[in-house]
Short mmCIF file of C-alpha atoms in Angstrom, two decimals:
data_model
loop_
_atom_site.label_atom_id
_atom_site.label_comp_id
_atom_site.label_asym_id
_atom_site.label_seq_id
_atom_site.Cartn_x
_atom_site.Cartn_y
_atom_site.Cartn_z
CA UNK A 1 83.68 62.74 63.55
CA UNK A 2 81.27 62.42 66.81
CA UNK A 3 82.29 59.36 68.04
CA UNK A 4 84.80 58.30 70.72
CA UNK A 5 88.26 59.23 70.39
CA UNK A 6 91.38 57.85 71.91
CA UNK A 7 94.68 59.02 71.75
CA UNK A 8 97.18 57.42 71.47
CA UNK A 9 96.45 55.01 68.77
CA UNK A 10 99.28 53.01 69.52
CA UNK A 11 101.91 52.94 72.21
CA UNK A 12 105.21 51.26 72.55
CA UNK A 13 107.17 51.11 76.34
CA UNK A 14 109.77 50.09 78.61
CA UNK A 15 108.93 47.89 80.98
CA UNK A 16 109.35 50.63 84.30
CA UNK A 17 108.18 54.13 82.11
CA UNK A 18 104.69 55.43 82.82
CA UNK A 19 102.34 55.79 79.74
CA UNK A 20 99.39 57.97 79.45
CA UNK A 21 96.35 57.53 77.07
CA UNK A 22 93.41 60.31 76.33
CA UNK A 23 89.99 59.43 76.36
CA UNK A 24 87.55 62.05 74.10
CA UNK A 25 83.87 61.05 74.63
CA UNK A 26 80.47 61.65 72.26
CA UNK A 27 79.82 65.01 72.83
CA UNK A 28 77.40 65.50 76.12
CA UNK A 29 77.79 62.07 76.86
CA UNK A 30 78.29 62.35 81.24
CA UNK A 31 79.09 58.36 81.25
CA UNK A 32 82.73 57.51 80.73
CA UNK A 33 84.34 53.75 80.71
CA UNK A 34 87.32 52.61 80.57
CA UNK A 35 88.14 48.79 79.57
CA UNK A 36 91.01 46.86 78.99
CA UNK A 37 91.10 43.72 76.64
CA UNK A 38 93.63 41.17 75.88
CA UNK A 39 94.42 39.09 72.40
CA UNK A 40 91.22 36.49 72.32
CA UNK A 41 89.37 37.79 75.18
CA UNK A 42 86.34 40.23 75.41
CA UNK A 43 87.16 43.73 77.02
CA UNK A 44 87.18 43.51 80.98
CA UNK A 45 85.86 46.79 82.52
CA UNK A 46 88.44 49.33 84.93
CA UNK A 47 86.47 51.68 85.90
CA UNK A 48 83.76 54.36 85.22
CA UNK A 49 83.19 57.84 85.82
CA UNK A 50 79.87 59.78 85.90
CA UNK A 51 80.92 63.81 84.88
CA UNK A 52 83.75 64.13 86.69
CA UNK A 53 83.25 61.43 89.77
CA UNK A 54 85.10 58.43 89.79
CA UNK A 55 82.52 55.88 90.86
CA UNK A 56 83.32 52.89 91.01
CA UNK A 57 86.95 50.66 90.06
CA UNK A 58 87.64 46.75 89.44
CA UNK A 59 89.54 45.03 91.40
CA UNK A 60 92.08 44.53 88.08
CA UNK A 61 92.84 48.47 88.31
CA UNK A 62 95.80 48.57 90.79
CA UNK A 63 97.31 51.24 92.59
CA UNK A 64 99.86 51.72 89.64
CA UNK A 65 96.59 52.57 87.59
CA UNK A 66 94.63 56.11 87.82
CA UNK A 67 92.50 57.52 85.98
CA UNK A 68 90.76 61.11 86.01
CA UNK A 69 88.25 63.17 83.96
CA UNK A 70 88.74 66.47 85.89
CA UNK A 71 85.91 68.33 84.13
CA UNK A 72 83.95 65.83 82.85
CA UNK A 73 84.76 65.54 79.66
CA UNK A 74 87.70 63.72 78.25
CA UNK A 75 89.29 61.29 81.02
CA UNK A 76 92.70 60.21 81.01
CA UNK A 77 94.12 56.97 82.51
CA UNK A 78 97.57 56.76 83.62
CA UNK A 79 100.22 53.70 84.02
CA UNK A 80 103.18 53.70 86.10
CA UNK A 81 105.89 51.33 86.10
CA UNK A 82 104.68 49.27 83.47
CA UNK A 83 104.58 45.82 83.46
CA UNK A 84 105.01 43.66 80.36
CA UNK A 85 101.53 42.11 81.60
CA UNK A 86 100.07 45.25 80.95
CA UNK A 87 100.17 45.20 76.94
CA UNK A 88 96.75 44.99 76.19
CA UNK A 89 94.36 46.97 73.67
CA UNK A 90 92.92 49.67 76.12
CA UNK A 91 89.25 50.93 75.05
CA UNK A 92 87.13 54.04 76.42
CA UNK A 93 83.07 53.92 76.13
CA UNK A 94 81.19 56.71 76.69
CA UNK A 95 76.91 56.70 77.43
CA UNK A 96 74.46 59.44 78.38
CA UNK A 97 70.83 58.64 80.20
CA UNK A 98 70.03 61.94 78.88
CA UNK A 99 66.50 61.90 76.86
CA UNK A 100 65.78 58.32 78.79
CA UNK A 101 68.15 56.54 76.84
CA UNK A 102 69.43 53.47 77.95
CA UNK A 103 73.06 53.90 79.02
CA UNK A 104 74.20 52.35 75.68
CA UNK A 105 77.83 52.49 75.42
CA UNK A 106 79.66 53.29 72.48
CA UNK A 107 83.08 52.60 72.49
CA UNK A 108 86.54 54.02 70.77
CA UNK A 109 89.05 52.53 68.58
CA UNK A 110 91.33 51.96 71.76
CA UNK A 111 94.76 52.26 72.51
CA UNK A 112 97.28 49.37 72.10
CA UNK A 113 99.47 49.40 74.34
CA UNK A 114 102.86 47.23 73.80
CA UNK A 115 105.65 46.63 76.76
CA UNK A 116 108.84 45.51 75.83
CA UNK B 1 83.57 29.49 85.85
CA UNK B 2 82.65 32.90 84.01
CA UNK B 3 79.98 34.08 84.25
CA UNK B 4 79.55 34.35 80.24
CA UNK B 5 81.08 31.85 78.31
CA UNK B 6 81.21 31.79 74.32
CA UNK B 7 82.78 29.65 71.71
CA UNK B 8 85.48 31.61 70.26
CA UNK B 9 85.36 29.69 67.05
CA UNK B 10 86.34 30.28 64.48
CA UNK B 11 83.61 29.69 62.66
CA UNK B 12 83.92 29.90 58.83
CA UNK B 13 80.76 29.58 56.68
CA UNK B 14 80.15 30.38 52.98
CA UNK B 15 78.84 33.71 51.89
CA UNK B 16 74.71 33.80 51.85
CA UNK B 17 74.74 31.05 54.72
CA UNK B 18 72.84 31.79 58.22
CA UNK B 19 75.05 32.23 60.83
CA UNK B 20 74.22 31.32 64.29
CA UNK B 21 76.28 32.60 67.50
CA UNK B 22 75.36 31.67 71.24
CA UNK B 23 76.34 32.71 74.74
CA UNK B 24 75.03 31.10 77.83
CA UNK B 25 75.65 33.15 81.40
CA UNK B 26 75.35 32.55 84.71
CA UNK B 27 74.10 35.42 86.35
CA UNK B 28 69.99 35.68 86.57
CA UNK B 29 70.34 39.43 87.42
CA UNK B 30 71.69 40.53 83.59
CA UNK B 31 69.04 42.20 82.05
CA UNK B 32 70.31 44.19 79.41
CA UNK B 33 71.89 41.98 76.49
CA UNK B 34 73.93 43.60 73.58
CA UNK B 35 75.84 42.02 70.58
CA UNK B 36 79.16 43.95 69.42
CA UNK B 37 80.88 43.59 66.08
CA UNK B 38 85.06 44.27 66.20
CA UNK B 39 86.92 44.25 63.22
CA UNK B 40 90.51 43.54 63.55
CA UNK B 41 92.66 46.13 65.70
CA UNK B 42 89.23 48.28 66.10
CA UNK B 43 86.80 49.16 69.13
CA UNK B 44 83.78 47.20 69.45
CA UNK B 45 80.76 48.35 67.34
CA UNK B 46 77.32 47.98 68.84
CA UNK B 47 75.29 46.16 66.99
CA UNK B 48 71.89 44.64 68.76
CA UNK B 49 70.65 45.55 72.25
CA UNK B 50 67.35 43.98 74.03
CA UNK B 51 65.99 43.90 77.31
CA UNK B 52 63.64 41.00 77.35
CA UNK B 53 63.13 37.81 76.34
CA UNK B 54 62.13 36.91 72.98
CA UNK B 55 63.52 37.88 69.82
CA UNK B 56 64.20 41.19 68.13
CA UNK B 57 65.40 42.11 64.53
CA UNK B 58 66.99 44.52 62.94
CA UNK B 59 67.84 43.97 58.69
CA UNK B 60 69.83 40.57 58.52
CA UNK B 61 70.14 40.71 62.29
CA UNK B 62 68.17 39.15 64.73
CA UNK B 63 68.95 38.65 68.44
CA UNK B 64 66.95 36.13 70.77
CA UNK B 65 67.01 36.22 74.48
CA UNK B 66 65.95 32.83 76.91
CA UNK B 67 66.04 34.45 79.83
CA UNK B 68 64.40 31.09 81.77
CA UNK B 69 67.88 28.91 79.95
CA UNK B 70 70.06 31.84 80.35
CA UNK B 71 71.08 31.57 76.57
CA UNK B 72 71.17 34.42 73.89
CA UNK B 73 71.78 34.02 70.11
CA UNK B 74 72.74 35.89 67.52
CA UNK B 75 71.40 35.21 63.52
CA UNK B 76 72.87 36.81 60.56
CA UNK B 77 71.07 35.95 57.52
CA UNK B 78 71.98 35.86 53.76
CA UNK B 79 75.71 36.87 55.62
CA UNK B 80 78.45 38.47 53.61
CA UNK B 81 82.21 38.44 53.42
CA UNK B 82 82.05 42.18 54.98
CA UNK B 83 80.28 40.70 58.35
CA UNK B 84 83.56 38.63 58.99
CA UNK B 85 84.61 39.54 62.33
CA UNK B 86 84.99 38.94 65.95
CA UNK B 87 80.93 38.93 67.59
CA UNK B 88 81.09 39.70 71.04
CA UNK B 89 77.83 39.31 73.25
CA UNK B 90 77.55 41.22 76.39
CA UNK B 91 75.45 41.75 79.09
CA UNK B 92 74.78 43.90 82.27
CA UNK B 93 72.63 43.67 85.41
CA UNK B 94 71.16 47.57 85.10
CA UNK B 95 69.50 49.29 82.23
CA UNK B 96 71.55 52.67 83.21
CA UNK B 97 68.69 54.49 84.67
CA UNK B 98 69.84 54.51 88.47
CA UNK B 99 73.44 52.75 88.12
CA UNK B 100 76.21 51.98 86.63
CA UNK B 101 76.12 49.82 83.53
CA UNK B 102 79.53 47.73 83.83
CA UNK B 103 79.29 45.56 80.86
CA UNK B 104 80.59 41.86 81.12
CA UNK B 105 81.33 40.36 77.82
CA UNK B 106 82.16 37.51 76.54
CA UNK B 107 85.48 36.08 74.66
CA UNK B 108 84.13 36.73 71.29
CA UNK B 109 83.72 34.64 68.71
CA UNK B 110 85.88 34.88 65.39
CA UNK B 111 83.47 34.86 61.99
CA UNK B 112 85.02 34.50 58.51
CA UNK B 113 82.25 34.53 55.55
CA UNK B 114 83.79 32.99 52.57
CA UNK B 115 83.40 34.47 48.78
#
């Protein structure tokens, strides 16, 4: 399979623990998004790396959120001391502008993330 | 305000019926417009992208983009039970080439094709 991968597929939590989800993009792909989307709304972006440089984060990512990709290739984005308002369905994109494409992003299955 | 809004539906139609799905936006700098499919507890898939006004079409899809009303539509024809899902249109400001392409979407609208 080429596509995006994430891993966990699911996730269950205590409110308080910190959860960590995995982020495999297309192969080659230097783009790397991560979005967050909640029952009956459309994904919301977080942030966005480009190879291994963070560059730019919503305002919705707080300081209990980080996220890295430390050799530009799979990124990983990190929770602490969840919050019940942070069950959501959490979904990773990757593009490349490689070849003049266009930046398209393709995204993964996602994480779902439930906090009890 | 949002700056795209889209009737979440649902909308349930018979199977071989057109479907038609809008989204109107705000924002006059989006210039890159995309439709997404999501199934149920899956990532979105992408199905249409266009830069420019006008319409484009790929197989039982076509997109249309009125850049001057700030409206975009989606049109499945002849649809089957397989294309019910949630259709999500989205939209950026930057094609990729120098920037960053964060992608604002809208709420998705929920499609059920009956047999």
């Amino acid at each position: 399979d080429t596509g995006v991968s994430q891993n966990p597929r699911h996730k269950i939590t205590k409110r308080g623990q910190n959860v960590t989800f995995r982020c495999d993009p297309i192969s080659e792909h230097n783009r790397l998004y991560w979005y967050r989307q909640t029952l009956g709304q459309g994904p919301e972006f977080l942030t966005y790396f480009q190879n291994e440089a963070q560059l730019e984060k919503s305002r919705l990512l707080s300081d209990r959120f980080s996220a890295e990709r430390p050799k530009g290739s799979f990124s990983t984005l990190e929770i602490q001391r969840t919050e019940q308002g942070d069950s959501a369905m959490y979904l990773c994109a990757s593009s490349s502008l490689a070849g003049g494409s266009t930046d398209t992003q393709y995204f993964g299955p996602g994480t779902r993330l439930t906090v009890l | 305000q949002k700056e795209v809004e889209q009737d979440p539906g649902p909308l349930s139609v018979p199977e071989g019926a057109i479907v038609s799905l809008n989204c109107t936006y705000s924002n006059s700098a989006f210039q890159y417009f995309m439709w997404y499919r999501q199934y149920s507890r899956k990532g979105p898939e992408l199905l249409m992208y266009t830069y420019s006004s006008g319409n484009k079409e790929d197989g039982r899809f076509t997109a249309q983009v009125d850049k001057s009303s700030k409206y975009i539509s989606l049109f499945i024809r002849d649809s089957q039970p397989s294309d019910s899902a949630t259709y999500l249109c989205a939209m950026s400001t930057h094609t990729g080439y120098s920037s960053a392409s964060k992608i604002i979407f809208g709420s998705g609208t929920r499609l059920s094709i009956r047999p």
